[in-house]
Amino acid sequence: MKTLITLSSYAAVAMSCLAAGPTFTVQAGHPAGKASPMLYGLMTEEINHSYDGGLYAELIQNRAFLDSATTPVHWSVVNDNDSAATIALDATNSFNDQLATSLRLTVTQAVKDHPAGVANSGYWGIPVQPDTRYRAVILARATADFSGLVTVSIVSEDGETVYATEQFSGLKADWKKFELTLKTGKVAPTAAARLVITLDQPGTVWFGLVSLFPPTWSDQPNGFRKDLMQMLVDLNPKFLRFPGGNYVEGDTIESRFDWKKTIGPIEERHGHPCPWGYRSTDGLGLLEFLEWCEDMKAEPVLAVYAGYSLKGVHVNPGTDLEPFVQDALEEIEYVTGDVNTKWGAQRAKDGHPAPFKLAYVEVGNEDWFDKSKSYDARFAQFYDAIKAKYPQLKLIATIGNDQPEELRVHSRKADVTDEHYYLSTDEFTLKSPGYAQNYDRSGPDIFVGEWAAHEDAAIKPWEAGARKQPPTPTMKAAIGDGVFMAAMERNADVIKMQCYAPLLVNVNPGARQWRPDLIGYDALSCYGSPSYYALQMFSRNIGDEILSVGTSQTAVQGCATRDSHSGEIILKLVNPQPIAESLNVEINGATALDSKASVITLAGSPEDTNSINRPRNVVPVTSTLEGIKPQFAYTLPPNSIVVLKLNARP
Ligand code: AHR
């Protein structure tokens, strides 16, 4: 007997059925529920150089000289034979209070054709592309007697090739802003390059900020890397959860994501230490997050700082917490207020008069780490204040069903709770059949705000061992992702949103803190992991109605949805076995199934993966399948994720 399993009985039935042969059954007669239209989104924070040295297109590392208080890290002296120069930080000469130091360049001898100056090696290289315009912005001053020329060039690491160059003069004793365009010609792409700034005569010049941008997504100033944005847009995300993760909390209260310090001109952004061991420029600040959402046609899921920081400090609920609650209210006003509000007017001044749509606000992040158990009271204080002013907003509590009862929020009913899962493929394969089946359908809704599969249960993503592995996961991990995404989709009536984390990794060994990560890149190029393609297959192919599915005599896990407008039935099947699985697929209750279906397959050996050098080693393949009937045979390749798109009448 084959047994149909409903949303709430997947695990039990999968184990108890007695069908003849591996079978996957879809109950297409009556939808089992409505699938959340917001199910697939993205999560982001500053980790692994996701922004600085990643999506944020700035090419100069330590552009404002604030990364170290003692040395101008990432900057080096350029002096050639007879020319001589020195560099040093100079905190007594700063452009303003935010950029509280400067780089002093002193050229004592400048010989024609022998450059003397300073160079920056970028974020593991400056990417040079052919026929490309780079926009440089330089804040500088000089001693009153300096009347020389400043040359700004993109030069090969060995100094032999100048890819683009431009000059300016007119330095004064007062600070001035200089803007230049550097244009490359017909060069071969390379990241083995530096930005070099030289003087043509002896003198002393101070730099407050040196910025260099390539062309950005939609040509937005202070914008995003084009190739990475394209990869994100291709995932069809419905929301973006930001700015964390740990990044919203900071190690300490002072180093939290303090949104007011991340807006306005870049020369007014001091930056701050990020909890992942390096300094953030805050170049990608609150407005840029919102514009990023807009560019992807995705909604913001805004996490506000809720009075807990990672080193175990919390703000006492009550009077002490009040300023932070007020800050969150003002942040929401910055996002949603019209130009007649104080913070809406500030947003307009910053360049975006139109308010952004906002439906979800998350109060904190992973507050189960707060062992003082203050979260219930802190959440309540935020809840009451935000609901009083913005009753339409849905508030997300950060302690979900898997955390100890005594840590969860009891004094208010959160609209949504956030659950995080970093598990191995084997753990996900075990957990997924029963996942969410006992969740209370009367709420709170569930947001799986961070999750990812890794290959080896013994190597946790945050441990040193993980950093010794390649930054992005293999096909084995994608299988774990697949079974868990199928589980979430079966339960997409209560799992309203989910997002893989972390999203981005700069693959240079010194740049990363966590693995696995979805998308890898260096200065010049990027690639998607097998997990990226698994997510893309899921997120781009989903209907609005959940169909019950059942399995018997198979380790295959899957899910099904239907598009109520077109009638299309979308099956997702994951074969975690090292052997092919010949499956009987039964579609019960569908009207007029077309005999042709389209198929998207991601398959490979468990260890197969993608990388900078082999970016498309494992990618989905699209094909057509003939002979579709209410019962048909389909053979899943070993270690595979398959999307079957069946045409039926609505
Ligand atoms: O995704 C990496 C980290 O994992 C997040 O910053 C944090 O929320 C979680 O512990």
XYZ file of C-alpha atoms and ligand atoms in Angstrom:
660
model
C 0.000 0.000 0.000
C 1.295 3.438 -0.887
C 0.449 6.100 1.595
C -0.196 9.740 0.940
C 1.523 11.951 3.426
C 0.253 15.322 4.366
C 2.156 18.350 5.522
C 2.173 17.150 9.074
C 2.951 13.477 8.685
C 5.829 13.271 6.273
C 8.323 11.540 8.515
C 6.080 8.984 10.081
C 4.492 7.929 6.832
C 7.750 7.863 4.926
C 8.957 5.269 7.397
C 5.829 3.144 7.560
C 4.679 2.715 3.980
C 4.884 -0.570 2.174
C 4.703 0.339 -1.510
C 6.098 -1.881 -4.213
C 9.063 0.063 -5.454
C 10.289 3.570 -4.767
C 7.356 5.909 -5.150
C 6.766 9.640 -4.905
C 3.114 10.647 -4.747
C 1.650 14.095 -5.273
C -1.894 14.900 -4.232
C -2.839 17.477 -6.853
C -6.617 17.410 -6.367
C -6.712 19.773 -3.392
C -3.967 22.124 -2.324
C -2.829 21.506 1.223
C -2.123 25.155 1.873
C -0.976 28.453 0.450
C 2.759 28.782 -0.142
C 4.228 31.974 1.197
C 5.034 34.355 -1.680
C 7.950 35.631 0.427
C 9.563 32.235 0.950
C 12.892 32.772 -0.790
C 15.093 35.685 0.182
C 18.655 36.596 1.059
C 20.498 37.264 4.307
C 23.477 39.568 4.491
C 25.965 41.060 6.904
C 29.585 42.225 6.820
C 31.419 38.882 7.095
C 34.069 37.341 4.795
C 34.533 40.819 3.244
C 30.999 40.671 1.914
C 30.812 44.429 1.400
C 34.295 45.956 1.739
C 36.219 43.857 -0.747
C 32.966 42.383 -1.984
C 29.612 43.707 -3.130
C 30.407 47.332 -2.270
C 32.401 48.329 -5.323
C 35.050 50.487 -3.606
C 38.464 49.275 -4.790
C 40.775 50.964 -2.265
C 41.386 49.085 0.953
C 41.762 51.399 3.965
C 40.623 54.362 1.896
C 40.366 56.637 4.940
C 43.487 55.326 6.727
C 41.493 54.287 9.787
C 42.079 50.525 9.666
C 45.056 50.786 12.020
C 45.862 53.559 14.476
C 49.589 53.035 14.079
C 50.395 52.200 10.439
C 48.884 52.963 7.038
C 48.041 49.327 6.354
C 47.447 48.376 2.706
C 49.449 51.431 1.632
C 53.096 51.347 0.656
C 55.743 53.767 -0.437
C 56.653 54.032 -4.097
C 60.153 55.275 -4.742
C 62.252 54.361 -7.656
C 66.045 54.632 -7.741
C 66.836 58.289 -7.188
C 63.362 59.340 -6.123
C 62.564 59.255 -2.426
C 59.323 59.321 -0.442
C 58.014 58.502 3.025
C 54.504 57.949 4.316
C 52.976 58.123 7.793
C 49.636 58.499 9.495
C 48.996 62.011 10.758
C 46.181 62.390 13.267
C 46.984 66.067 13.721
C 45.875 66.780 10.162
C 42.462 65.362 9.446
C 39.757 66.275 6.952
C 37.031 66.244 9.629
C 36.131 64.561 12.927
C 34.815 61.440 11.198
C 37.909 60.871 9.079
C 40.036 61.478 12.121
C 43.452 60.905 10.565
C 45.250 61.354 7.259
C 48.120 59.919 5.273
C 51.091 62.230 4.981
C 53.210 61.727 1.866
C 56.564 63.461 1.828
C 58.595 63.397 -1.358
C 62.153 64.541 -0.765
C 63.426 63.894 -4.235
C 61.447 63.533 -7.466
C 63.327 62.538 -10.579
C 61.559 62.585 -13.951
C 60.305 59.117 -14.964
C 61.157 57.741 -11.518
C 57.916 57.856 -9.558
C 57.838 58.863 -5.927
C 54.606 58.426 -4.050
C 52.259 55.932 -2.483
C 50.382 52.831 -3.618
C 47.360 50.832 -2.537
C 46.959 47.181 -3.413
C 43.186 47.163 -3.110
C 41.233 44.223 -1.803
C 43.665 41.536 -2.914
C 44.367 43.398 -6.144
C 42.791 46.182 -8.173
C 40.674 44.650 -10.962
C 41.589 46.002 -14.380
C 39.057 45.549 -17.161
C 39.399 46.742 -20.773
C 37.766 49.982 -21.971
C 36.542 50.834 -18.514
C 36.146 54.142 -16.700
C 37.160 54.249 -13.046
C 36.053 57.149 -10.879
C 38.553 58.399 -8.314
C 37.728 60.790 -5.477
C 40.608 62.203 -3.475
C 40.501 64.518 -0.454
C 43.878 66.206 -0.195
C 45.838 69.243 0.932
C 49.492 70.261 0.699
C 51.953 72.644 2.228
C 51.386 76.168 0.916
C 54.514 76.100 -1.234
C 53.566 72.957 -3.177
C 52.562 73.681 -6.757
C 53.275 70.327 -8.386
C 51.277 67.784 -10.315
C 49.741 64.707 -8.757
C 49.555 61.651 -11.006
C 47.013 58.938 -10.241
C 47.451 55.660 -12.118
C 46.382 52.063 -12.153
C 49.657 50.214 -12.602
C 50.676 46.561 -12.819
C 52.127 45.102 -9.622
C 55.604 45.034 -11.131
C 55.282 48.701 -12.096
C 55.888 47.951 -15.757
C 52.437 48.608 -17.221
C 50.286 51.700 -16.709
C 46.683 50.679 -17.419
C 45.109 54.092 -16.848
C 46.378 57.436 -15.671
C 45.224 60.975 -14.914
C 46.711 64.062 -13.299
C 45.533 66.953 -11.188
C 47.047 70.056 -9.688
C 45.806 72.927 -7.566
C 46.490 71.501 -4.130
C 46.112 74.148 -1.445
C 46.832 74.437 2.237
C 43.099 73.835 2.808
C 41.452 70.505 2.106
C 39.972 70.094 -1.383
C 38.088 67.328 -3.140
C 39.467 66.174 -6.505
C 37.473 63.964 -8.861
C 39.092 62.151 -11.763
C 38.213 59.562 -14.355
C 40.806 56.943 -15.205
C 40.160 55.087 -18.446
C 41.690 51.804 -19.497
C 42.226 50.798 -23.119
C 42.376 47.385 -24.734
C 43.973 45.524 -21.841
C 43.605 41.934 -20.762
C 41.672 41.641 -17.481
C 43.915 41.285 -14.448
C 43.834 41.888 -10.717
C 47.613 42.066 -10.437
C 47.505 45.854 -10.220
C 47.734 48.726 -7.733
C 46.627 52.326 -7.517
C 49.682 54.559 -7.488
C 49.714 58.263 -6.600
C 52.928 60.165 -7.300
C 54.181 63.750 -7.077
C 56.337 65.360 -9.745
C 58.289 67.538 -7.305
C 59.359 67.436 -3.674
C 56.741 68.420 -1.142
C 54.316 67.200 1.478
C 50.748 66.226 0.686
C 48.079 64.898 3.046
C 45.330 62.564 1.897
C 42.106 62.348 3.904
C 40.458 59.790 1.657
C 41.306 58.042 -1.598
C 38.434 56.251 -3.287
C 38.264 54.416 -6.608
C 35.150 52.886 -8.104
C 34.663 50.863 -11.278
C 31.319 51.154 -13.102
C 28.599 50.021 -10.705
C 25.230 48.281 -10.983
C 22.770 50.770 -12.550
C 25.639 53.310 -12.490
C 24.716 54.152 -8.915
C 27.300 56.331 -7.128
C 28.718 54.579 -4.064
C 27.163 51.450 -5.548
C 27.598 47.743 -6.058
C 29.727 45.365 -8.077
C 27.866 44.470 -11.253
C 28.749 40.778 -11.506
C 27.740 40.050 -7.916
C 24.501 41.981 -8.224
C 23.597 39.973 -11.309
C 24.124 36.746 -9.372
C 21.885 37.998 -6.568
C 19.137 39.183 -8.912
C 19.254 35.777 -10.620
C 18.141 34.204 -7.341
C 14.833 36.087 -7.592
C 14.882 37.073 -3.910
C 11.710 38.408 -2.350
C 13.459 39.991 0.638
C 16.842 40.918 2.047
C 17.502 40.394 5.761
C 20.066 42.951 6.965
C 22.352 44.054 8.586
C 22.876 40.814 10.469
C 23.559 38.451 11.963
C 26.290 39.284 14.388
C 26.960 42.491 12.491
C 23.839 44.164 13.855
C 24.902 43.314 17.420
C 28.623 44.069 17.308
C 31.061 42.705 19.850
C 30.178 45.561 22.179
C 27.398 48.112 22.413
C 29.727 50.752 20.927
C 30.524 48.595 17.910
C 26.906 47.682 17.092
C 25.497 48.620 13.681
C 24.822 52.241 14.621
C 22.733 53.173 11.601
C 22.952 56.952 11.987
C 26.713 56.720 11.517
C 26.278 54.870 8.213
C 24.350 57.521 6.271
C 25.358 60.721 4.467
C 28.412 61.416 2.303
C 31.159 58.802 2.591
C 33.537 61.397 3.988
C 31.244 61.646 7.001
C 31.303 57.916 7.723
C 33.910 56.959 10.272
C 33.327 53.219 9.932
C 33.464 50.786 12.827
C 35.018 47.475 13.876
C 32.921 44.610 12.614
C 32.622 41.528 14.824
C 34.357 39.390 12.213
C 37.791 40.805 12.954
C 38.204 43.691 10.551
C 36.984 47.241 10.152
C 33.940 48.192 8.131
C 34.048 51.464 6.191
C 30.242 51.736 6.525
C 30.374 52.716 2.866
C 27.541 50.242 2.489
C 25.242 51.830 5.046
C 21.523 51.888 5.766
C 20.518 53.734 2.588
C 22.666 51.457 0.417
C 21.019 48.388 1.984
C 17.642 49.831 1.062
C 18.747 50.689 -2.469
C 20.145 47.194 -2.790
C 16.649 45.862 -1.975
C 15.146 48.241 -4.496
C 17.606 47.119 -7.180
C 16.625 43.485 -6.610
C 12.893 44.289 -6.315
C 13.043 42.708 -2.883
C 11.600 43.872 0.442
C 13.810 44.851 3.346
C 13.658 42.706 6.486
C 15.233 45.203 8.823
C 17.042 43.973 11.935
C 17.329 46.623 14.644
C 19.852 46.592 17.468
C 18.011 45.276 20.517
C 20.398 45.827 23.414
C 22.540 42.708 23.299
C 26.126 42.503 21.979
C 28.220 39.447 21.349
C 30.679 39.729 24.189
C 27.798 39.037 26.518
C 26.767 42.584 27.384
C 23.115 43.532 27.492
C 21.243 46.755 28.143
C 18.763 46.488 30.976
C 15.151 46.718 29.883
C 13.455 49.921 31.076
C 15.070 53.343 31.155
C 18.485 52.105 30.011
C 17.003 50.519 26.897
C 14.826 53.509 26.015
C 17.415 55.317 23.786
C 17.885 52.146 21.739
C 14.135 51.748 21.284
C 13.967 55.382 20.178
C 16.816 54.747 17.758
C 14.890 51.858 16.212
C 11.775 54.027 15.847
C 13.837 56.676 14.099
C 15.434 54.050 11.880
C 11.989 52.871 10.819
C 11.060 56.500 10.135
C 14.177 56.874 7.983
C 13.070 53.850 5.964
C 9.342 54.544 5.699
C 8.633 58.155 6.674
C 7.575 60.736 4.135
C 9.671 63.822 3.539
C 7.701 65.758 6.159
C 9.063 63.585 8.924
C 12.457 64.364 10.439
C 14.123 61.161 9.318
C 12.211 60.900 6.039
C 13.588 64.370 5.250
C 17.076 63.139 6.090
C 16.621 60.222 3.684
C 15.523 62.684 0.985
C 18.599 64.789 1.706
C 20.706 61.643 1.352
C 19.258 61.188 -2.148
C 16.116 59.052 -1.832
C 12.929 61.087 -1.337
C 10.559 58.124 -1.846
C 9.896 56.041 1.260
C 10.689 52.341 1.123
C 8.165 49.604 1.700
C 8.778 47.857 5.016
C 6.690 45.038 6.478
C 9.077 43.145 8.779
C 11.336 44.306 11.573
C 13.536 41.848 13.471
C 14.346 42.736 17.060
C 17.993 41.734 17.575
C 19.748 38.558 16.504
C 20.194 35.158 18.175
C 19.263 36.537 21.574
C 19.366 33.050 23.072
C 23.044 33.816 23.667
C 21.945 36.395 26.266
C 22.183 34.175 29.303
C 20.805 36.924 31.543
C 17.444 35.983 29.975
C 16.602 39.651 29.415
C 15.281 39.125 25.889
C 11.631 38.659 26.829
C 11.561 42.072 28.521
C 13.715 43.742 25.870
C 11.544 42.357 23.077
C 8.408 43.517 24.900
C 9.733 47.064 25.150
C 10.545 47.227 21.435
C 7.268 45.493 20.580
C 5.105 47.958 22.495
C 6.873 51.032 21.141
C 7.005 49.885 17.512
C 3.441 48.545 17.451
C 2.158 51.798 18.987
C 3.637 53.849 16.156
C 3.631 51.294 13.341
C 0.847 48.777 14.062
C 1.087 47.344 10.542
C 4.654 46.114 11.028
C 5.284 42.448 11.736
C 7.833 41.943 14.479
C 10.262 39.066 14.474
C 11.602 37.571 17.710
C 15.017 35.979 17.433
C 14.460 32.950 19.664
C 12.687 30.172 17.822
C 11.098 26.824 18.577
C 14.374 24.938 18.866
C 15.712 27.039 21.723
C 15.018 26.320 25.408
C 11.522 27.303 26.459
C 12.752 29.559 29.274
C 14.715 31.771 26.857
C 11.830 32.392 24.460
C 9.488 35.357 24.439
C 6.366 34.753 26.530
C 5.127 38.199 27.494
C 4.160 39.152 23.927
C 3.145 37.101 20.935
C 5.743 37.767 18.264
C 4.340 37.820 14.738
C 7.261 35.736 13.557
C 10.132 33.823 15.169
C 13.552 33.358 13.584
C 15.259 29.943 13.559
C 18.849 29.237 12.511
C 20.283 25.910 11.349
C 23.894 25.223 10.447
C 23.877 21.448 10.039
C 25.668 18.784 8.063
C 24.022 17.162 5.067
C 23.509 13.977 7.072
C 21.864 15.941 9.875
C 19.568 17.777 7.453
C 18.702 14.501 5.724
C 17.550 13.102 9.066
C 15.843 16.244 10.310
C 14.028 17.326 7.183
C 11.273 14.696 6.880
C 9.763 15.753 10.213
C 10.730 19.399 10.141
C 7.997 21.844 11.180
C 5.268 19.242 11.148
C 4.321 20.003 14.751
C 4.482 23.770 14.450
C 1.421 25.623 15.608
C -0.335 26.804 12.442
C -1.999 29.608 14.425
C 1.367 31.346 14.727
C 3.863 32.779 15.218
C 4.942 32.386 11.619
C 8.427 31.038 11.111
C 11.363 32.768 9.490
C 14.355 30.500 8.915
C 16.647 33.504 8.911
C 19.942 31.602 8.609
C 20.669 28.108 7.455
C 23.205 26.179 5.372
C 24.391 22.614 5.006
C 28.050 21.677 5.390
C 29.598 18.389 4.432
C 31.249 17.153 7.613
C 29.365 17.265 10.917
C 32.697 17.388 12.771
C 33.834 20.651 11.124
C 31.591 23.473 12.261
C 31.317 26.501 9.953
C 32.762 28.913 12.500
C 35.761 26.778 13.488
C 39.343 27.162 12.266
C 39.074 23.805 10.469
C 36.396 25.201 8.197
C 38.696 27.979 7.040
C 41.173 25.352 5.869
C 38.563 23.979 3.468
C 37.621 25.667 0.175
C 35.339 28.636 0.915
C 32.292 27.370 -0.894
C 30.528 24.036 -0.469
C 30.422 20.911 -2.611
C 27.610 18.989 -4.230
C 27.316 16.994 -1.005
C 26.333 20.146 0.856
C 23.908 21.115 -1.909
C 22.083 17.830 -1.288
C 21.638 18.797 2.367
C 20.405 22.203 1.247
C 17.998 20.516 -1.145
C 16.342 18.224 1.406
C 15.958 21.104 3.850
C 14.541 23.477 1.231
C 12.052 20.763 0.240
C 11.023 20.479 3.902
C 10.577 24.234 4.189
C 8.568 24.307 0.983
C 6.274 21.486 2.190
C 5.641 23.702 5.199
C 5.541 27.018 3.356
C 2.154 27.737 4.928
C 3.937 28.423 8.250
C 7.543 28.921 7.077
C 6.963 32.338 5.562
C 10.551 33.243 4.765
C 13.909 31.554 4.608
C 17.429 32.597 3.659
C 20.751 30.826 3.318
C 23.718 32.313 5.188
C 26.324 33.547 4.699
C 25.669 34.771 1.215
C 29.078 36.064 0.108
C 32.740 35.202 0.539
C 35.902 36.793 -0.756
C 37.905 33.634 -1.456
C 41.288 35.069 -0.508
C 42.475 33.138 2.553
C 42.916 36.273 4.671
C 39.438 37.488 3.830
C 37.179 34.835 5.234
C 35.878 33.794 8.623
C 33.138 31.272 7.858
C 32.355 28.460 5.491
C 30.276 27.348 3.664
C 29.184 30.443 1.759
C 26.915 30.677 -1.229
C 28.839 32.870 -3.692
C 32.620 33.175 -3.978
C 34.662 35.919 -5.626
C 38.026 37.565 -5.888
C 38.768 41.042 -7.202
C 38.108 40.045 -10.792
C 35.411 37.387 -10.980
C 32.764 35.456 -9.098
C 31.007 32.097 -9.153
C 28.100 30.266 -7.577
C 28.583 27.155 -5.464
C 26.449 24.060 -6.146
C 24.345 25.332 -3.207
C 23.812 28.590 -5.125
C 22.401 26.670 -8.063
C 20.273 24.474 -5.798
C 18.796 27.610 -4.248
C 18.268 29.164 -7.658
C 16.384 26.062 -8.849
C 14.128 26.235 -5.805
C 13.578 29.986 -5.666
C 12.818 30.448 -9.348
C 10.372 27.580 -9.544
C 7.601 27.702 -7.004
C 3.830 27.848 -7.204
C 1.440 29.530 -4.818
C -0.288 26.340 -3.629
C 1.339 23.578 -1.597
C 0.518 20.046 -2.697
C 0.805 17.151 -0.263
C 3.438 14.637 -1.170
C 4.260 11.155 0.006
C 7.088 8.705 -0.426
C 7.499 5.009 -0.030
C 10.508 2.742 -0.239
C 12.836 5.541 -1.158
C 15.368 7.853 0.447
C 14.345 10.536 -2.020
C 12.862 13.626 -0.367
C 10.843 16.252 -2.146
C 7.973 18.665 -2.331
C 5.397 19.938 -4.796
C 3.592 23.177 -5.471
C 1.174 24.366 -8.109
C 0.781 27.692 -9.831
C -2.949 28.308 -9.467
C -2.996 30.623 -12.507
C -1.233 28.450 -15.060
C -1.922 25.048 -13.491
C 1.756 24.148 -13.657
C 2.779 21.550 -11.070
C 6.350 21.859 -9.848
C 8.005 18.854 -8.240
C 11.335 19.077 -6.480
C 13.114 15.794 -5.837
C 16.373 15.266 -3.996
C 18.244 11.988 -4.231
C 20.851 11.874 -1.443
C 22.078 8.412 -2.448
C 25.238 7.578 -4.406
C 23.114 5.471 -6.774
C 20.396 6.378 -9.259
C 16.811 5.988 -8.054
C 14.096 4.742 -10.395
C 11.026 6.387 -9.043
C 7.353 5.851 -9.742
C 5.864 9.305 -9.746
C 2.124 9.435 -9.121
C 0.174 12.628 -9.683
C -3.287 12.158 -8.206
C -6.132 14.464 -9.093
C -4.446 16.605 -11.752
C -6.486 17.752 -14.706
C -5.146 17.266 -18.223
C -1.467 16.657 -17.734
C 0.587 17.559 -20.773
C 2.800 14.706 -21.966
C 5.857 16.970 -22.078
C 7.572 18.387 -19.018
C 10.674 20.436 -18.530
C 13.361 19.192 -16.183
C 16.192 21.007 -14.412
C 18.877 18.742 -12.996
C 21.797 19.458 -10.706
C 23.917 16.357 -10.199
C 27.481 15.338 -9.512
C 29.755 13.403 -7.260
C 29.552 14.489 -3.620
C 32.971 16.152 -3.806
C 32.261 18.057 -7.035
C 32.324 21.796 -6.632
C 32.851 25.159 -8.311
C 35.661 27.653 -7.803
C 37.173 30.797 -9.308
C 39.060 28.625 -11.782
C 36.184 26.229 -12.478
C 33.119 28.421 -11.981
C 30.718 26.216 -13.937
C 31.881 22.723 -13.050
C 28.529 21.925 -11.408
C 25.568 23.771 -12.898
C 21.942 22.887 -13.574
C 21.076 21.338 -16.916
C 17.674 21.841 -18.536
C 16.006 19.129 -20.607
C 12.601 17.950 -21.787
C 10.849 14.833 -20.586
C 8.211 13.074 -22.703
C 5.549 10.581 -21.719
C 4.165 12.299 -18.653
C 0.991 10.586 -17.356
C -0.677 10.534 -13.962
C 1.780 7.710 -13.218
C 5.188 7.815 -14.833
C 8.662 6.499 -14.206
C 11.517 8.856 -13.620
C 15.114 7.981 -12.823
C 16.952 10.411 -10.610
C 20.724 10.486 -11.062
C 22.898 9.737 -8.021
C 23.393 12.767 -5.715
C 20.929 14.904 -7.545
C 18.399 17.671 -7.213
C 15.708 17.686 -9.873
C 12.911 20.132 -10.631
C 10.126 18.676 -12.783
C 7.735 21.204 -14.272
C 4.518 19.540 -15.375
C 1.952 21.346 -17.447
C -1.611 20.834 -16.282
C -4.862 22.794 -16.442
C -5.580 25.100 -13.491
O 25.981 33.578 9.429
C 27.059 33.703 10.284
C 26.645 33.961 11.742
O 25.964 32.873 12.257
C 25.688 35.097 11.957
O 26.318 36.321 12.016
C 25.055 34.770 13.267
O 23.749 35.254 13.375
C 25.107 33.267 13.292
O 25.581 32.787 14.505
